Amino acid sequence: MVEYLRAGTILAATTTLVHDVLSPRNAVIGGLHLLTDGHWLWYSDLAHYVERHHVALDPRFVAHARGNHWTAPLVSNADLLAMEVKLFG
């Protein structure tokens, strides 16, 4: 599941650094990006929380990833643009 989350297509990227809010050290874990598999959206730090803190995911999302054989599909540029217009106007 962690690899599926990391393999999502970037829909939007930022220069914002993300800190691990569940760790006492509050260490930086990376940059903040919005990822997609063409159906679901998630932030790039989600993989960290699933891997390190065993955060539970929506069972519908897990079933969707399983249905994709744990491989996030590539999302076409046209589909990304359509999603961008829907989300950001």
mmCIF file of N, CA, C and O in Angstrom:
data_model
loop_
_atom_site.group_PDB
_atom_site.id
_atom_site.type_symbol
_atom_site.label_atom_id
_atom_site.label_comp_id
_atom_site.label_asym_id
_atom_site.label_seq_id
_atom_site.Cartn_x
_atom_site.Cartn_y
_atom_site.Cartn_z
ATOM 1 N N MET A 1 0.817 -1.191 0.000
ATOM 2 C CA MET A 1 0.000 0.000 0.000
ATOM 3 C C MET A 1 0.861 1.255 0.000
ATOM 4 O O MET A 1 0.528 2.219 -0.676
ATOM 5 N N VAL A 2 1.962 1.218 0.740
ATOM 6 C CA VAL A 2 2.852 2.385 0.806
ATOM 7 C C VAL A 2 3.406 2.703 -0.576
ATOM 8 O O VAL A 2 3.445 3.867 -0.981
ATOM 9 N N GLU A 3 3.808 1.685 -1.310
ATOM 10 C CA GLU A 3 4.342 1.916 -2.658
ATOM 11 C C GLU A 3 3.271 2.474 -3.583
ATOM 12 O O GLU A 3 3.560 3.308 -4.440
ATOM 13 N N TYR A 4 2.038 2.019 -3.438
ATOM 14 C CA TYR A 4 0.930 2.553 -4.234
ATOM 15 C C TYR A 4 0.789 4.049 -3.966
ATOM 16 O O TYR A 4 0.681 4.857 -4.893
ATOM 17 N N LEU A 5 0.808 4.416 -2.689
ATOM 18 C CA LEU A 5 0.677 5.829 -2.317
ATOM 19 C C LEU A 5 1.821 6.662 -2.886
ATOM 20 O O LEU A 5 1.613 7.769 -3.364
ATOM 21 N N ARG A 6 3.027 6.131 -2.831
ATOM 22 C CA ARG A 6 4.189 6.870 -3.349
ATOM 23 C C ARG A 6 4.175 6.968 -4.875
ATOM 24 O O ARG A 6 4.774 7.891 -5.431
ATOM 25 N N ALA A 7 3.520 6.044 -5.531
ATOM 26 C CA ALA A 7 3.547 5.990 -6.996
ATOM 27 C C ALA A 7 2.434 6.794 -7.653
ATOM 28 O O ALA A 7 2.330 6.805 -8.881
ATOM 29 N N GLY A 8 1.635 7.482 -6.873
ATOM 30 C CA GLY A 8 0.580 8.294 -7.470
ATOM 31 C C GLY A 8 1.153 9.365 -8.383
ATOM 32 O O GLY A 8 2.308 9.770 -8.255
ATOM 33 N N THR A 9 0.345 9.826 -9.302
ATOM 34 C CA THR A 9 0.729 10.893 -10.219
ATOM 35 C C THR A 9 0.544 12.236 -9.519
ATOM 36 O O THR A 9 -0.485 12.469 -8.879
ATOM 37 N N ILE A 10 1.533 13.114 -9.640
ATOM 38 C CA ILE A 10 1.437 14.430 -9.004
ATOM 39 C C ILE A 10 0.443 15.302 -9.761
ATOM 40 O O ILE A 10 0.598 15.543 -10.955
ATOM 41 N N LEU A 11 -0.566 15.752 -9.038
ATOM 42 C CA LEU A 11 -1.550 16.677 -9.597
ATOM 43 C C LEU A 11 -1.143 18.113 -9.298
ATOM 44 O O LEU A 11 -1.301 19.000 -10.124
ATOM 45 N N ALA A 12 -0.607 18.336 -8.100
ATOM 46 C CA ALA A 12 -0.154 19.676 -7.708
ATOM 47 C C ALA A 12 1.041 19.520 -6.773
ATOM 48 O O ALA A 12 1.051 18.654 -5.916
ATOM 49 N N ALA A 13 2.051 20.357 -6.978
ATOM 50 C CA ALA A 13 3.261 20.325 -6.152
ATOM 51 C C ALA A 13 3.430 21.674 -5.471
ATOM 52 O O ALA A 13 3.055 22.709 -6.024
ATOM 53 N N THR A 14 3.978 21.638 -4.264
ATOM 54 C CA THR A 14 4.243 22.873 -3.545
ATOM 55 C C THR A 14 5.693 22.854 -3.051
ATOM 56 O O THR A 14 6.364 21.830 -3.103
ATOM 57 N N THR A 15 6.128 23.977 -2.548
ATOM 58 C CA THR A 15 7.456 24.051 -1.928
ATOM 59 C C THR A 15 7.354 23.936 -0.411
ATOM 60 O O THR A 15 8.347 24.073 0.291
ATOM 61 N N THR A 16 6.163 23.650 0.074
ATOM 62 C CA THR A 16 5.918 23.521 1.507
ATOM 63 C C THR A 16 6.563 22.253 2.052
ATOM 64 O O THR A 16 6.409 21.176 1.484
ATOM 65 N N LEU A 17 7.286 22.383 3.151
ATOM 66 C CA LEU A 17 7.848 21.225 3.832
ATOM 67 C C LEU A 17 6.824 20.688 4.825
ATOM 68 O O LEU A 17 6.132 21.447 5.497
ATOM 69 N N VAL A 18 6.756 19.364 4.910
ATOM 70 C CA VAL A 18 5.814 18.704 5.806
ATOM 71 C C VAL A 18 6.584 18.114 6.980
ATOM 72 O O VAL A 18 7.607 17.458 6.789
ATOM 73 N N HIS A 19 6.065 18.340 8.181
ATOM 74 C CA HIS A 19 6.648 17.787 9.395
ATOM 75 C C HIS A 19 5.790 16.622 9.879
ATOM 76 O O HIS A 19 4.573 16.625 9.711
ATOM 77 N N ASP A 20 6.434 15.642 10.482
ATOM 78 C CA ASP A 20 5.730 14.493 11.035
ATOM 79 C C ASP A 20 5.022 14.938 12.316
ATOM 80 O O ASP A 20 5.635 15.027 13.372
ATOM 81 N N VAL A 21 3.733 15.193 12.225
ATOM 82 C CA VAL A 21 2.980 15.699 13.366
ATOM 83 C C VAL A 21 2.701 14.616 14.409
ATOM 84 O O VAL A 21 2.264 14.931 15.518
ATOM 85 N N LEU A 22 2.954 13.360 14.081
ATOM 86 C CA LEU A 22 2.739 12.265 15.028
ATOM 87 C C LEU A 22 4.013 11.856 15.752
ATOM 88 O O LEU A 22 3.982 10.982 16.609
ATOM 89 N N SER A 23 5.128 12.479 15.412
ATOM 90 C CA SER A 23 6.411 12.169 16.033
ATOM 91 C C SER A 23 6.778 13.265 17.027
ATOM 92 O O SER A 23 6.610 14.450 16.726
ATOM 93 N N PRO A 24 7.306 12.897 18.169
ATOM 94 C CA PRO A 24 7.717 13.924 19.141
ATOM 95 C C PRO A 24 8.789 14.872 18.603
ATOM 96 O O PRO A 24 8.866 16.024 19.004
ATOM 97 N N ARG A 25 9.631 14.382 17.688
ATOM 98 C CA ARG A 25 10.687 15.222 17.111
ATOM 99 C C ARG A 25 10.144 16.174 16.056
ATOM 100 O O ARG A 25 10.806 17.134 15.682
ATOM 101 N N ASN A 26 8.956 15.885 15.510
ATOM 102 C CA ASN A 26 8.343 16.736 14.492
ATOM 103 C C ASN A 26 9.276 16.945 13.293
ATOM 104 O O ASN A 26 9.365 18.035 12.732
ATOM 105 N N ALA A 27 9.983 15.889 12.909
ATOM 106 C CA ALA A 27 10.979 15.957 11.832
ATOM 107 C C ALA A 27 10.333 16.244 10.480
ATOM 108 O O ALA A 27 9.177 15.887 10.234
ATOM 109 N N VAL A 28 11.095 16.877 9.602
ATOM 110 C CA VAL A 28 10.650 17.105 8.222
ATOM 111 C C VAL A 28 10.632 15.760 7.496
ATOM 112 O O VAL A 28 11.594 15.001 7.565
ATOM 113 N N ILE A 29 9.523 15.476 6.809
ATOM 114 C CA ILE A 29 9.407 14.203 6.085
ATOM 115 C C ILE A 29 9.341 14.381 4.576
ATOM 116 O O ILE A 29 9.307 13.401 3.843
ATOM 117 N N GLY A 30 9.349 15.612 4.097
ATOM 118 C CA GLY A 30 9.359 15.830 2.655
ATOM 119 C C GLY A 30 8.544 17.038 2.253
ATOM 120 O O GLY A 30 8.077 17.808 3.098
ATOM 121 N N GLY A 31 8.378 17.172 0.945
ATOM 122 C CA GLY A 31 7.574 18.256 0.399
ATOM 123 C C GLY A 31 6.124 17.838 0.281
ATOM 124 O O GLY A 31 5.814 16.647 0.244
ATOM 125 N N LEU A 32 5.240 18.799 0.223
ATOM 126 C CA LEU A 32 3.809 18.515 0.131
ATOM 127 C C LEU A 32 3.357 18.547 -1.325
ATOM 128 O O LEU A 32 3.524 19.557 -2.018
ATOM 129 N N HIS A 33 2.792 17.434 -1.769
ATOM 130 C CA HIS A 33 2.246 17.315 -3.121
ATOM 131 C C HIS A 33 0.867 16.678 -3.028
ATOM 132 O O HIS A 33 0.593 15.917 -2.100
ATOM 133 N N LEU A 34 0.040 16.962 -3.988
ATOM 134 C CA LEU A 34 -1.256 16.313 -4.108
ATOM 135 C C LEU A 34 -1.124 15.252 -5.187
ATOM 136 O O LEU A 34 -0.752 15.560 -6.327
ATOM 137 N N LEU A 35 -1.402 13.995 -4.829
ATOM 138 C CA LEU A 35 -1.237 12.860 -5.741
ATOM 139 C C LEU A 35 -2.595 12.273 -6.095
ATOM 140 O O LEU A 35 -3.572 12.445 -5.363
ATOM 141 N N THR A 36 -2.624 11.531 -7.189
ATOM 142 C CA THR A 36 -3.864 10.888 -7.631
ATOM 143 C C THR A 36 -3.555 9.604 -8.393
ATOM 144 O O THR A 36 -2.458 9.426 -8.921
ATOM 145 N N ASP A 37 -4.551 8.759 -8.449
ATOM 146 C CA ASP A 37 -4.503 7.589 -9.323
ATOM 147 C C ASP A 37 -5.587 7.703 -10.395
ATOM 148 O O ASP A 37 -5.931 6.745 -11.058
ATOM 149 N N GLY A 38 -6.122 8.910 -10.530
ATOM 150 C CA GLY A 38 -7.185 9.163 -11.498
ATOM 151 C C GLY A 38 -8.569 9.037 -10.897
ATOM 152 O O GLY A 38 -9.560 9.451 -11.494
ATOM 153 N N HIS A 39 -8.638 8.468 -9.707
ATOM 154 C CA HIS A 39 -9.928 8.294 -9.033
ATOM 155 C C HIS A 39 -9.894 8.899 -7.626
ATOM 156 O O HIS A 39 -10.798 9.609 -7.250
ATOM 157 N N TRP A 40 -8.850 8.603 -6.887
ATOM 158 C CA TRP A 40 -8.666 9.110 -5.529
ATOM 159 C C TRP A 40 -7.578 10.178 -5.508
ATOM 160 O O TRP A 40 -6.686 10.184 -6.355
ATOM 161 N N LEU A 41 -7.649 11.053 -4.499
ATOM 162 C CA LEU A 41 -6.628 12.074 -4.256
ATOM 163 C C LEU A 41 -6.074 11.874 -2.855
ATOM 164 O O LEU A 41 -6.815 11.519 -1.937
ATOM 165 N N TRP A 42 -4.771 12.122 -2.677
ATOM 166 C CA TRP A 42 -4.170 12.063 -1.350
ATOM 167 C C TRP A 42 -2.910 12.925 -1.342
ATOM 168 O O TRP A 42 -2.352 13.231 -2.382
ATOM 169 N N TYR A 43 -2.517 13.332 -0.147
ATOM 170 C CA TYR A 43 -1.296 14.122 -0.007
ATOM 171 C C TYR A 43 -0.086 13.196 0.121
ATOM 172 O O TYR A 43 -0.184 12.080 0.626
ATOM 173 N N SER A 44 1.039 13.695 -0.329
ATOM 174 C CA SER A 44 2.266 12.899 -0.389
ATOM 175 C C SER A 44 2.737 12.383 0.971
ATOM 176 O O SER A 44 3.391 11.348 1.043
ATOM 177 N N ASP A 45 2.393 13.060 2.050
ATOM 178 C CA ASP A 45 2.840 12.598 3.364
ATOM 179 C C ASP A 45 2.061 11.391 3.872
ATOM 180 O O ASP A 45 2.463 10.739 4.827
ATOM 181 N N LEU A 46 0.970 11.034 3.216
ATOM 182 C CA LEU A 46 0.167 9.896 3.660
ATOM 183 C C LEU A 46 0.964 8.605 3.680
ATOM 184 O O LEU A 46 0.825 7.796 4.606
ATOM 185 N N ALA A 47 1.816 8.382 2.691
ATOM 186 C CA ALA A 47 2.625 7.158 2.657
ATOM 187 C C ALA A 47 3.489 7.049 3.908
ATOM 188 O O ALA A 47 3.636 5.964 4.486
ATOM 189 N N HIS A 48 4.053 8.158 4.342
ATOM 190 C CA HIS A 48 4.871 8.167 5.562
ATOM 191 C C HIS A 48 4.046 7.730 6.769
ATOM 192 O O HIS A 48 4.488 6.901 7.569
ATOM 193 N N TYR A 49 2.867 8.290 6.906
ATOM 194 C CA TYR A 49 2.034 7.977 8.069
ATOM 195 C C TYR A 49 1.547 6.530 8.058
ATOM 196 O O TYR A 49 1.454 5.893 9.103
ATOM 197 N N VAL A 50 1.272 6.002 6.888
ATOM 198 C CA VAL A 50 0.874 4.598 6.787
ATOM 199 C C VAL A 50 2.060 3.698 7.147
ATOM 200 O O VAL A 50 1.912 2.740 7.910
ATOM 201 N N GLU A 51 3.233 4.038 6.621
ATOM 202 C CA GLU A 51 4.420 3.208 6.855
ATOM 203 C C GLU A 51 4.925 3.306 8.297
ATOM 204 O O GLU A 51 5.228 2.287 8.918
ATOM 205 N N ARG A 52 5.044 4.498 8.826
ATOM 206 C CA ARG A 52 5.676 4.706 10.148
ATOM 207 C C ARG A 52 4.706 4.597 11.322
ATOM 208 O O ARG A 52 5.093 4.169 12.394
ATOM 209 N N HIS A 53 3.473 5.044 11.095
ATOM 210 C CA HIS A 53 2.533 5.129 12.212
ATOM 211 C C HIS A 53 1.316 4.216 12.032
ATOM 212 O O HIS A 53 0.401 4.256 12.856
ATOM 213 N N HIS A 54 1.306 3.447 10.952
ATOM 214 C CA HIS A 54 0.242 2.472 10.686
ATOM 215 C C HIS A 54 -1.153 3.113 10.687
ATOM 216 O O HIS A 54 -2.112 2.547 11.215
ATOM 217 N N VAL A 55 -1.223 4.299 10.089
ATOM 218 C CA VAL A 55 -2.494 5.003 9.971
ATOM 219 C C VAL A 55 -3.423 4.183 9.072
ATOM 220 O O VAL A 55 -3.014 3.711 8.006
ATOM 221 N N ALA A 56 -4.644 4.000 9.516
ATOM 222 C CA ALA A 56 -5.627 3.228 8.744
ATOM 223 C C ALA A 56 -6.161 4.066 7.587
ATOM 224 O O ALA A 56 -6.316 5.282 7.694
ATOM 225 N N LEU A 57 -6.442 3.392 6.492
ATOM 226 C CA LEU A 57 -6.987 4.034 5.300
ATOM 227 C C LEU A 57 -8.445 3.625 5.101
ATOM 228 O O LEU A 57 -8.886 2.580 5.590
ATOM 229 N N ASP A 58 -9.152 4.425 4.365
ATOM 230 C CA ASP A 58 -10.536 4.109 4.015
ATOM 231 C C ASP A 58 -10.552 2.743 3.321
ATOM 232 O O ASP A 58 -9.819 2.542 2.341
ATOM 233 N N PRO A 59 -11.362 1.805 3.784
ATOM 234 C CA PRO A 59 -11.412 0.477 3.164
ATOM 235 C C PRO A 59 -11.764 0.515 1.675
ATOM 236 O O PRO A 59 -11.322 -0.335 0.902
ATOM 237 N N ARG A 60 -12.518 1.539 1.257
ATOM 238 C CA ARG A 60 -12.849 1.663 -0.174
ATOM 239 C C ARG A 60 -11.609 1.992 -0.987
ATOM 240 O O ARG A 60 -11.450 1.523 -2.114
ATOM 241 N N PHE A 61 -10.707 2.801 -0.413
ATOM 242 C CA PHE A 61 -9.452 3.121 -1.095
ATOM 243 C C PHE A 61 -8.559 1.886 -1.171
ATOM 244 O O PHE A 61 -7.960 1.603 -2.210
ATOM 245 N N VAL A 62 -8.476 1.134 -0.084
ATOM 246 C CA VAL A 62 -7.668 -0.088 -0.074
ATOM 247 C C VAL A 62 -8.205 -1.078 -1.107
ATOM 248 O O VAL A 62 -7.429 -1.670 -1.867
ATOM 249 N N ALA A 63 -9.515 -1.231 -1.178
ATOM 250 C CA ALA A 63 -10.116 -2.131 -2.179
ATOM 251 C C ALA A 63 -9.827 -1.647 -3.593
ATOM 252 O O ALA A 63 -9.551 -2.457 -4.494
ATOM 253 N N HIS A 64 -9.847 -0.347 -3.796
ATOM 254 C CA HIS A 64 -9.538 0.232 -5.107
ATOM 255 C C HIS A 64 -8.088 -0.082 -5.492
ATOM 256 O O HIS A 64 -7.816 -0.501 -6.624
ATOM 257 N N ALA A 65 -7.160 0.126 -4.559
ATOM 258 C CA ALA A 65 -5.739 -0.171 -4.830
ATOM 259 C C ALA A 65 -5.546 -1.660 -5.103
ATOM 260 O O ALA A 65 -4.804 -2.036 -6.015
ATOM 261 N N ARG A 66 -6.209 -2.498 -4.334
ATOM 262 C CA ARG A 66 -6.122 -3.945 -4.560
ATOM 263 C C ARG A 66 -6.653 -4.286 -5.952
ATOM 264 O O ARG A 66 -6.068 -5.108 -6.670
ATOM 265 N N GLY A 67 -7.740 -3.634 -6.353
ATOM 266 C CA GLY A 67 -8.313 -3.851 -7.687
ATOM 267 C C GLY A 67 -7.370 -3.440 -8.804
ATOM 268 O O GLY A 67 -7.483 -3.926 -9.925
ATOM 269 N N ASN A 68 -6.433 -2.548 -8.489
ATOM 270 C CA ASN A 68 -5.395 -2.138 -9.447
ATOM 271 C C ASN A 68 -4.124 -2.967 -9.284
ATOM 272 O O ASN A 68 -3.065 -2.576 -9.778
ATOM 273 N N HIS A 69 -4.240 -4.080 -8.570
ATOM 274 C CA HIS A 69 -3.097 -4.980 -8.324
ATOM 275 C C HIS A 69 -1.948 -4.245 -7.652
ATOM 276 O O HIS A 69 -0.781 -4.495 -7.934
ATOM 277 N N TRP A 70 -2.304 -3.317 -6.759
ATOM 278 C CA TRP A 70 -1.341 -2.551 -5.956
ATOM 279 C C TRP A 70 -0.387 -1.722 -6.801
ATOM 280 O O TRP A 70 0.707 -1.382 -6.378
ATOM 281 N N THR A 71 -0.817 -1.389 -8.027
ATOM 282 C CA THR A 71 -0.016 -0.561 -8.929
ATOM 283 C C THR A 71 -0.828 0.662 -9.316
ATOM 284 O O THR A 71 -1.861 0.546 -9.983
ATOM 285 N N ALA A 72 -0.365 1.829 -8.892
ATOM 286 C CA ALA A 72 -1.076 3.062 -9.227
ATOM 287 C C ALA A 72 -0.981 3.310 -10.726
ATOM 288 O O ALA A 72 0.123 3.349 -11.276
ATOM 289 N N PRO A 73 -2.120 3.452 -11.401
ATOM 290 C CA PRO A 73 -2.077 3.695 -12.843
ATOM 291 C C PRO A 73 -1.534 5.085 -13.157
ATOM 292 O O PRO A 73 -1.679 6.011 -12.367
ATOM 293 N N LEU A 74 -0.906 5.198 -14.301
ATOM 294 C CA LEU A 74 -0.466 6.510 -14.769
ATOM 295 C C LEU A 74 -1.692 7.292 -15.221
ATOM 296 O O LEU A 74 -2.587 6.738 -15.848
ATOM 297 N N VAL A 75 -1.711 8.558 -14.896
ATOM 298 C CA VAL A 75 -2.833 9.416 -15.268
ATOM 299 C C VAL A 75 -2.367 10.304 -16.412
ATOM 300 O O VAL A 75 -1.300 10.920 -16.336
ATOM 301 N N SER A 76 -3.152 10.355 -17.476
ATOM 302 C CA SER A 76 -2.773 11.140 -18.649
ATOM 303 C C SER A 76 -2.780 12.632 -18.340
ATOM 304 O O SER A 76 -3.466 13.093 -17.420
ATOM 305 N N ASN A 77 -2.042 13.381 -19.131
ATOM 306 C CA ASN A 77 -2.023 14.840 -18.980
ATOM 307 C C ASN A 77 -3.414 15.428 -19.159
ATOM 308 O O ASN A 77 -3.792 16.364 -18.454
ATOM 309 N N ALA A 78 -4.166 14.899 -20.107
ATOM 310 C CA ALA A 78 -5.522 15.402 -20.346
ATOM 311 C C ALA A 78 -6.401 15.186 -19.112
ATOM 312 O O ALA A 78 -7.160 16.075 -18.716
ATOM 313 N N ASP A 79 -6.290 14.016 -18.501
ATOM 314 C CA ASP A 79 -7.074 13.740 -17.298
ATOM 315 C C ASP A 79 -6.621 14.623 -16.132
ATOM 316 O O ASP A 79 -7.437 15.096 -15.352
ATOM 317 N N LEU A 80 -5.312 14.848 -16.023
ATOM 318 C CA LEU A 80 -4.797 15.731 -14.971
ATOM 319 C C LEU A 80 -5.319 17.151 -15.147
ATOM 320 O O LEU A 80 -5.725 17.798 -14.179
ATOM 321 N N LEU A 81 -5.325 17.637 -16.374
ATOM 322 C CA LEU A 81 -5.839 18.982 -16.644
ATOM 323 C C LEU A 81 -7.322 19.084 -16.306
ATOM 324 O O LEU A 81 -7.769 20.082 -15.728
ATOM 325 N N ALA A 82 -8.087 18.066 -16.639
ATOM 326 C CA ALA A 82 -9.521 18.058 -16.329
ATOM 327 C C ALA A 82 -9.737 18.062 -14.818
ATOM 328 O O ALA A 82 -10.610 18.773 -14.314
ATOM 329 N N MET A 83 -8.931 17.285 -14.099
ATOM 330 C CA MET A 83 -9.046 17.257 -12.633
ATOM 331 C C MET A 83 -8.657 18.610 -12.048
ATOM 332 O O MET A 83 -9.291 19.099 -11.112
ATOM 333 N N GLU A 84 -7.621 19.199 -12.598
ATOM 334 C CA GLU A 84 -7.151 20.507 -12.119
ATOM 335 C C GLU A 84 -8.247 21.561 -12.267
ATOM 336 O O GLU A 84 -8.505 22.347 -11.356
ATOM 337 N N VAL A 85 -8.920 21.565 -13.415
ATOM 338 C CA VAL A 85 -10.000 22.531 -13.651
ATOM 339 C C VAL A 85 -11.141 22.306 -12.654
ATOM 340 O O VAL A 85 -11.669 23.258 -12.091
ATOM 341 N N LYS A 86 -11.500 21.033 -12.422
ATOM 342 C CA LYS A 86 -12.567 20.741 -11.469
ATOM 343 C C LYS A 86 -12.219 21.174 -10.056
ATOM 344 O O LYS A 86 -13.047 21.710 -9.331
ATOM 345 N N LEU A 87 -10.975 20.936 -9.661
ATOM 346 C CA LEU A 87 -10.570 21.221 -8.286
ATOM 347 C C LEU A 87 -10.237 22.680 -8.036
ATOM 348 O O LEU A 87 -10.553 23.233 -6.988
ATOM 349 N N PHE A 88 -9.539 23.288 -8.981
ATOM 350 C CA PHE A 88 -8.993 24.607 -8.747
ATOM 351 C C PHE A 88 -9.652 25.718 -9.556
ATOM 352 O O PHE A 88 -9.291 26.871 -9.430
ATOM 353 N N GLY A 89 -10.560 25.324 -10.437
ATOM 354 C CA GLY A 89 -11.264 26.311 -11.228
ATOM 355 C C GLY A 89 -10.558 26.806 -12.452
ATOM 356 O O GLY A 89 -9.532 26.612 -12.871
#
